[in-house]
mmCIF file of C-alpha atoms in Angstrom:
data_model
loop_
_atom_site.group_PDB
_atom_site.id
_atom_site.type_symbol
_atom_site.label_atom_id
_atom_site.label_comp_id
_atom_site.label_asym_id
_atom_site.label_seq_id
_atom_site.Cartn_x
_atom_site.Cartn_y
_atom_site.Cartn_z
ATOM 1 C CA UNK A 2 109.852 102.363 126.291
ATOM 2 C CA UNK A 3 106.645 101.668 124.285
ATOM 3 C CA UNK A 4 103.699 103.622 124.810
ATOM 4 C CA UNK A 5 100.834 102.498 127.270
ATOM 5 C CA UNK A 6 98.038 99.602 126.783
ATOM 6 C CA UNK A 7 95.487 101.366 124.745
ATOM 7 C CA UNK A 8 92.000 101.933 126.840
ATOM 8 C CA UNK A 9 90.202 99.592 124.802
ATOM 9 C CA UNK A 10 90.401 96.932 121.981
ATOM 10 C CA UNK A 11 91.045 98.320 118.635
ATOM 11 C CA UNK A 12 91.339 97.525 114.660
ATOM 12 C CA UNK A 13 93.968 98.398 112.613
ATOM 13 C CA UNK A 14 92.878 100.450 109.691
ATOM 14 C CA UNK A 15 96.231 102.129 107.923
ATOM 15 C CA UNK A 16 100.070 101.847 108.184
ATOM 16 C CA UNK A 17 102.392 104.863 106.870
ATOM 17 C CA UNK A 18 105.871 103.549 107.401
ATOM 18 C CA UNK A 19 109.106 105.962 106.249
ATOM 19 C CA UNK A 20 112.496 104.411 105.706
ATOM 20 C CA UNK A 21 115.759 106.730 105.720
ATOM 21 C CA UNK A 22 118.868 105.721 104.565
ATOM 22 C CA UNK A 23 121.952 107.231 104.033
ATOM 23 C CA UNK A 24 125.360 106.995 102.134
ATOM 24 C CA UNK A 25 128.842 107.560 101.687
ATOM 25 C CA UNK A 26 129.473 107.767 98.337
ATOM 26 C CA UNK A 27 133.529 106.797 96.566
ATOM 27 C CA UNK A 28 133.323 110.743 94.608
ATOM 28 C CA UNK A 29 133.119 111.940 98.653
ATOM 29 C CA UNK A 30 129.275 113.011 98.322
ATOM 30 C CA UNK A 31 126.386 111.923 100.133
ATOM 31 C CA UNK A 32 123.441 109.580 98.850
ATOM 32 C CA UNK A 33 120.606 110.227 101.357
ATOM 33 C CA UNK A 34 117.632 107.491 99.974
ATOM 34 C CA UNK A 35 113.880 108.095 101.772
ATOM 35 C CA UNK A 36 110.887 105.581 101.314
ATOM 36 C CA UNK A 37 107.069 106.395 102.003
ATOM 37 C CA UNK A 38 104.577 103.169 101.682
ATOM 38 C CA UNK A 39 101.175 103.267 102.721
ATOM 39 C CA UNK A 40 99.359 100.269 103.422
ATOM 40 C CA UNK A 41 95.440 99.341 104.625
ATOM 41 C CA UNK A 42 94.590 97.265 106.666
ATOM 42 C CA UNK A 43 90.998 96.166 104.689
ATOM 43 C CA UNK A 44 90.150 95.443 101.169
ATOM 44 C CA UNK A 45 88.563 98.777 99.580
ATOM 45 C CA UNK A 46 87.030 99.750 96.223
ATOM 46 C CA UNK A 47 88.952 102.010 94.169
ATOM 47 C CA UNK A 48 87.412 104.145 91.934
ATOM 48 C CA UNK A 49 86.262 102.746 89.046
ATOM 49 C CA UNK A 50 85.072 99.589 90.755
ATOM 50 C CA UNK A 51 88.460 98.197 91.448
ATOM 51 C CA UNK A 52 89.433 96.047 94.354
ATOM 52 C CA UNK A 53 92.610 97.247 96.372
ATOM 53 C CA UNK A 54 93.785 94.184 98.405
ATOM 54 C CA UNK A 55 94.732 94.893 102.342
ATOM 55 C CA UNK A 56 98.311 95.505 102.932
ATOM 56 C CA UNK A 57 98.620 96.218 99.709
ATOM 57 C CA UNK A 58 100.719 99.432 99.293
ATOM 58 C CA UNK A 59 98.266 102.246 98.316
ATOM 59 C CA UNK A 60 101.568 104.800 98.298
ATOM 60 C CA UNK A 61 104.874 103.422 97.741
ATOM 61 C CA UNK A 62 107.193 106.352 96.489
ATOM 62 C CA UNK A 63 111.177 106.847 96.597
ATOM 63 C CA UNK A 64 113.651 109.954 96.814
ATOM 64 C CA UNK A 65 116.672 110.359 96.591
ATOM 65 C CA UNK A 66 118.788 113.515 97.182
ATOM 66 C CA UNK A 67 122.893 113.460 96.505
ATOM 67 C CA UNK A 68 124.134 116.072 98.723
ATOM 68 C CA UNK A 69 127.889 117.569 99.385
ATOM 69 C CA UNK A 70 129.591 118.241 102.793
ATOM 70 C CA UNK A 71 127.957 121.386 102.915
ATOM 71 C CA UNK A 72 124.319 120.200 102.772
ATOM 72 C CA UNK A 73 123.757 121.370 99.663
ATOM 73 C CA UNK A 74 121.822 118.990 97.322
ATOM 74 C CA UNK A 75 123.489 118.183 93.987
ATOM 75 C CA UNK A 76 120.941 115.863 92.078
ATOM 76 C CA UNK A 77 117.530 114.060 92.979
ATOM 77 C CA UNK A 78 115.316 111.887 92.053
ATOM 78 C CA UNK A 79 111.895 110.498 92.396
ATOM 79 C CA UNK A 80 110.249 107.153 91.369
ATOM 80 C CA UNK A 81 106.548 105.880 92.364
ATOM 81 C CA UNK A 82 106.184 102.216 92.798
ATOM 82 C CA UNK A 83 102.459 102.667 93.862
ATOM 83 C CA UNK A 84 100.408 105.463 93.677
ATOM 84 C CA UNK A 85 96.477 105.882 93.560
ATOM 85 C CA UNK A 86 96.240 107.326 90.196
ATOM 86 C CA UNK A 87 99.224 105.457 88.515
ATOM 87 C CA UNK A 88 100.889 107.658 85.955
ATOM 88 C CA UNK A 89 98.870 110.825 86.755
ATOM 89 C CA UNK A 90 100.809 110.487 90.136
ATOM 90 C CA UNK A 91 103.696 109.755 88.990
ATOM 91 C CA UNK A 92 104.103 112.441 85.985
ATOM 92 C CA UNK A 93 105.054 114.899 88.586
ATOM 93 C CA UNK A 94 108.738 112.982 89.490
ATOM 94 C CA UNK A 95 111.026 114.768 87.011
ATOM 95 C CA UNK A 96 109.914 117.923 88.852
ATOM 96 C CA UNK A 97 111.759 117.140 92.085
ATOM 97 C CA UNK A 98 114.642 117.931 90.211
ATOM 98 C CA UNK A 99 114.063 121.317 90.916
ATOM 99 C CA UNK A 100 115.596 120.367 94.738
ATOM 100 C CA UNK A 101 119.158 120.467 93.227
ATOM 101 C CA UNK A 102 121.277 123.731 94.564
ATOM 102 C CA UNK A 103 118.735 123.874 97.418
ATOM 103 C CA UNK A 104 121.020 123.758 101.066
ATOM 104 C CA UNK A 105 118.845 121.764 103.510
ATOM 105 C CA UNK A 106 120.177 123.632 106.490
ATOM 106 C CA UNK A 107 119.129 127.078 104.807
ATOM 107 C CA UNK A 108 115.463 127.547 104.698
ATOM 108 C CA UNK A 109 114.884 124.264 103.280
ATOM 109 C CA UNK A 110 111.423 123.462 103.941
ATOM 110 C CA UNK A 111 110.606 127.024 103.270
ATOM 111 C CA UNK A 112 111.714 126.419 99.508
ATOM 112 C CA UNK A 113 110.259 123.195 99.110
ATOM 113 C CA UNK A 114 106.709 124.792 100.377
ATOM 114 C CA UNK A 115 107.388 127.258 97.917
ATOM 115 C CA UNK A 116 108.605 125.340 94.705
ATOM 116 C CA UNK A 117 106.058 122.190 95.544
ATOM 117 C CA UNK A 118 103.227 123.017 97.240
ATOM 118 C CA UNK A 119 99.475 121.980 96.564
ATOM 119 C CA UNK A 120 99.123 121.277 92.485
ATOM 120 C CA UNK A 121 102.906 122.168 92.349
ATOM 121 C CA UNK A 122 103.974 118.414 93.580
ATOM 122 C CA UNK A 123 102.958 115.576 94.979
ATOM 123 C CA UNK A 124 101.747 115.993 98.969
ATOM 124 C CA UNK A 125 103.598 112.487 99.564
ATOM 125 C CA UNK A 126 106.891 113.060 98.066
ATOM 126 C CA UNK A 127 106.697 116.713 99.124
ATOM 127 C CA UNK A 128 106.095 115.349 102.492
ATOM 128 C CA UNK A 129 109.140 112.968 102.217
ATOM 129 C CA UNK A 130 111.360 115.781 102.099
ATOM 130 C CA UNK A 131 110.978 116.983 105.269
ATOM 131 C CA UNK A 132 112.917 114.712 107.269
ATOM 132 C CA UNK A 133 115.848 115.557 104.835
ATOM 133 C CA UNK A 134 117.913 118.015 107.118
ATOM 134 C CA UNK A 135 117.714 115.995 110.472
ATOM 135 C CA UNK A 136 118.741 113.030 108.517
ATOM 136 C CA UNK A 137 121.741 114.930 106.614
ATOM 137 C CA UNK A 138 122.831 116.556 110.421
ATOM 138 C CA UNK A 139 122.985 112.757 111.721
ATOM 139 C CA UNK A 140 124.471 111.155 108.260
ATOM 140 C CA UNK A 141 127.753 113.909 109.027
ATOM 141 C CA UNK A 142 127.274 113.437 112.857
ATOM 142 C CA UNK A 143 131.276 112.744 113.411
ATOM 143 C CA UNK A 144 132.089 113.525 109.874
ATOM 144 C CA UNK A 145 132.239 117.100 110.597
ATOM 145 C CA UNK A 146 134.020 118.918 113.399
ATOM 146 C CA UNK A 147 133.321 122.151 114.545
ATOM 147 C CA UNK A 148 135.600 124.617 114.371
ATOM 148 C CA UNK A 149 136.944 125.803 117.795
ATOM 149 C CA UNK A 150 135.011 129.044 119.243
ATOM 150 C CA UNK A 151 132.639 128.385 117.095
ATOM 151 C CA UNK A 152 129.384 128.232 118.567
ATOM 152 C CA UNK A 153 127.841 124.351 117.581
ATOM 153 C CA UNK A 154 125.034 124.705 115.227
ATOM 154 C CA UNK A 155 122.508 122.571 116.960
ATOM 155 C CA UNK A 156 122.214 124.522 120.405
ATOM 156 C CA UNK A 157 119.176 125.796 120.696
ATOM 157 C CA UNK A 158 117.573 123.265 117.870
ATOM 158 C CA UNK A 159 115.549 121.420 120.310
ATOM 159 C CA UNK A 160 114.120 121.522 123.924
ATOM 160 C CA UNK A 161 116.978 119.741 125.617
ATOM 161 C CA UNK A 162 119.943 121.553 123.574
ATOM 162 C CA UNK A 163 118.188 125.009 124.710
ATOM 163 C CA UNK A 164 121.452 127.130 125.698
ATOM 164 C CA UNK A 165 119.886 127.870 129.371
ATOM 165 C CA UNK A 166 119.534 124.155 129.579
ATOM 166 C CA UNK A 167 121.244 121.330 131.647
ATOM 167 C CA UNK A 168 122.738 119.590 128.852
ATOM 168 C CA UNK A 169 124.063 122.528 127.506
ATOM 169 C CA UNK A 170 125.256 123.391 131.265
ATOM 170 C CA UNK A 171 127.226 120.172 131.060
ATOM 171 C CA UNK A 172 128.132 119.113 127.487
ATOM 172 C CA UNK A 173 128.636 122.704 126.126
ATOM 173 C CA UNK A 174 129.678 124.945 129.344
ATOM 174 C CA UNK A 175 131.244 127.966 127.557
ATOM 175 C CA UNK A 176 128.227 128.308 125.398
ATOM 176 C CA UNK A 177 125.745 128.049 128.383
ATOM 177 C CA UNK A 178 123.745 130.732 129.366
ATOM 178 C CA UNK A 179 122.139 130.914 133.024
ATOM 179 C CA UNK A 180 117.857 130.140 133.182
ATOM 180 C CA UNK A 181 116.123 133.967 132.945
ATOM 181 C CA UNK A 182 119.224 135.233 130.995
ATOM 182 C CA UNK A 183 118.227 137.039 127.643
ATOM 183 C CA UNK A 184 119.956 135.756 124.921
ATOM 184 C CA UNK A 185 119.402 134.936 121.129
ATOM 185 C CA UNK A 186 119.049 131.557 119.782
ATOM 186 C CA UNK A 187 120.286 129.929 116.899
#
């Protein structure tokens, strides 16, 4: 369903558009590949004087994590193909290797707040990382099966898999747990 007409007539002004894909690879690891472009919508001075052309990407930057069947990330790697300040943007890729042995289920965004944040990395690529662990839980979505008794590791992830829920009620009865009940979540 797309959202409403908007009140009034409008101008486009900037597109951020991020691409995720992922992989199976033959050695039995995981290739997970994420994309961030920016584009304008309007020609703009740079600094320095120089004309950036509309739809032109002003951001165009690449990542790519190899990961095992346990979430944990076993190499990366970062390449600009646009970036405001060229090289002085780009110097900072090499760094991202510092995401290998990381486990994007455990406190992932925690450690890549902590290893890249503000001068530490780039805020784009930084950024791109953070759609990571959803991606990795849907790229082994029916590769992994959970072990019986076990209690699944997305209830209580989100507002509709809340364990005093309905489709916990009806997809995951022995783990539901009646509205008002005090429990712990996940």
């Amino acid at each position: 369903m797309p959202l409403s007409a908007p009140a009034c007539s409008r101008q486009p002004l900037h597109t951020r558009t991020i691409r995720v894909h992922s992989y199976v690879r033959e050695d039995g690891l995981f290739d997970i590949e994420a994309e961030l472009v920016d584009v304008k919508a309007y020609d703009f001075v740079f600094q320095g004087g120089e004309l950036h052309q509309a739809g032109e990407p002003v951001h165009d930057m690449h990542l790519r994590v190899t990961i095992d069947d346990k979430f944990t990330i076993r190499d990366a790697e970062v390449v600009y193909d646009a970036a405001p300040y060229g090289e002085f943007c780009s110097a900072i890729a090499p760094d991202y290797k510092a995401l290998v042995g990381l486990n994007l289920l455990r406190q992932f965004r925690h450690e890549v707040r902590e290893r890249f944040g503000r001068t530490a990395g780039c805020t784009h690529v930084t950024e791109l990382t953070n759609v990571l662990p959803t991606v990795a839980v849907q790229t082994m979505a029916g590769r992994r099966h959970e072990e019986p008794g076990k209690r699944p590791f997305q209830l209580d992830g989100c507002h509709a898999l809340r364990v005093d829920g309905p489709v916990v009620q009806k997809y995951y009865p022995s783990w539901h747990v009646p509205p008002g009940t005090d429990h712990e979540g996940g």
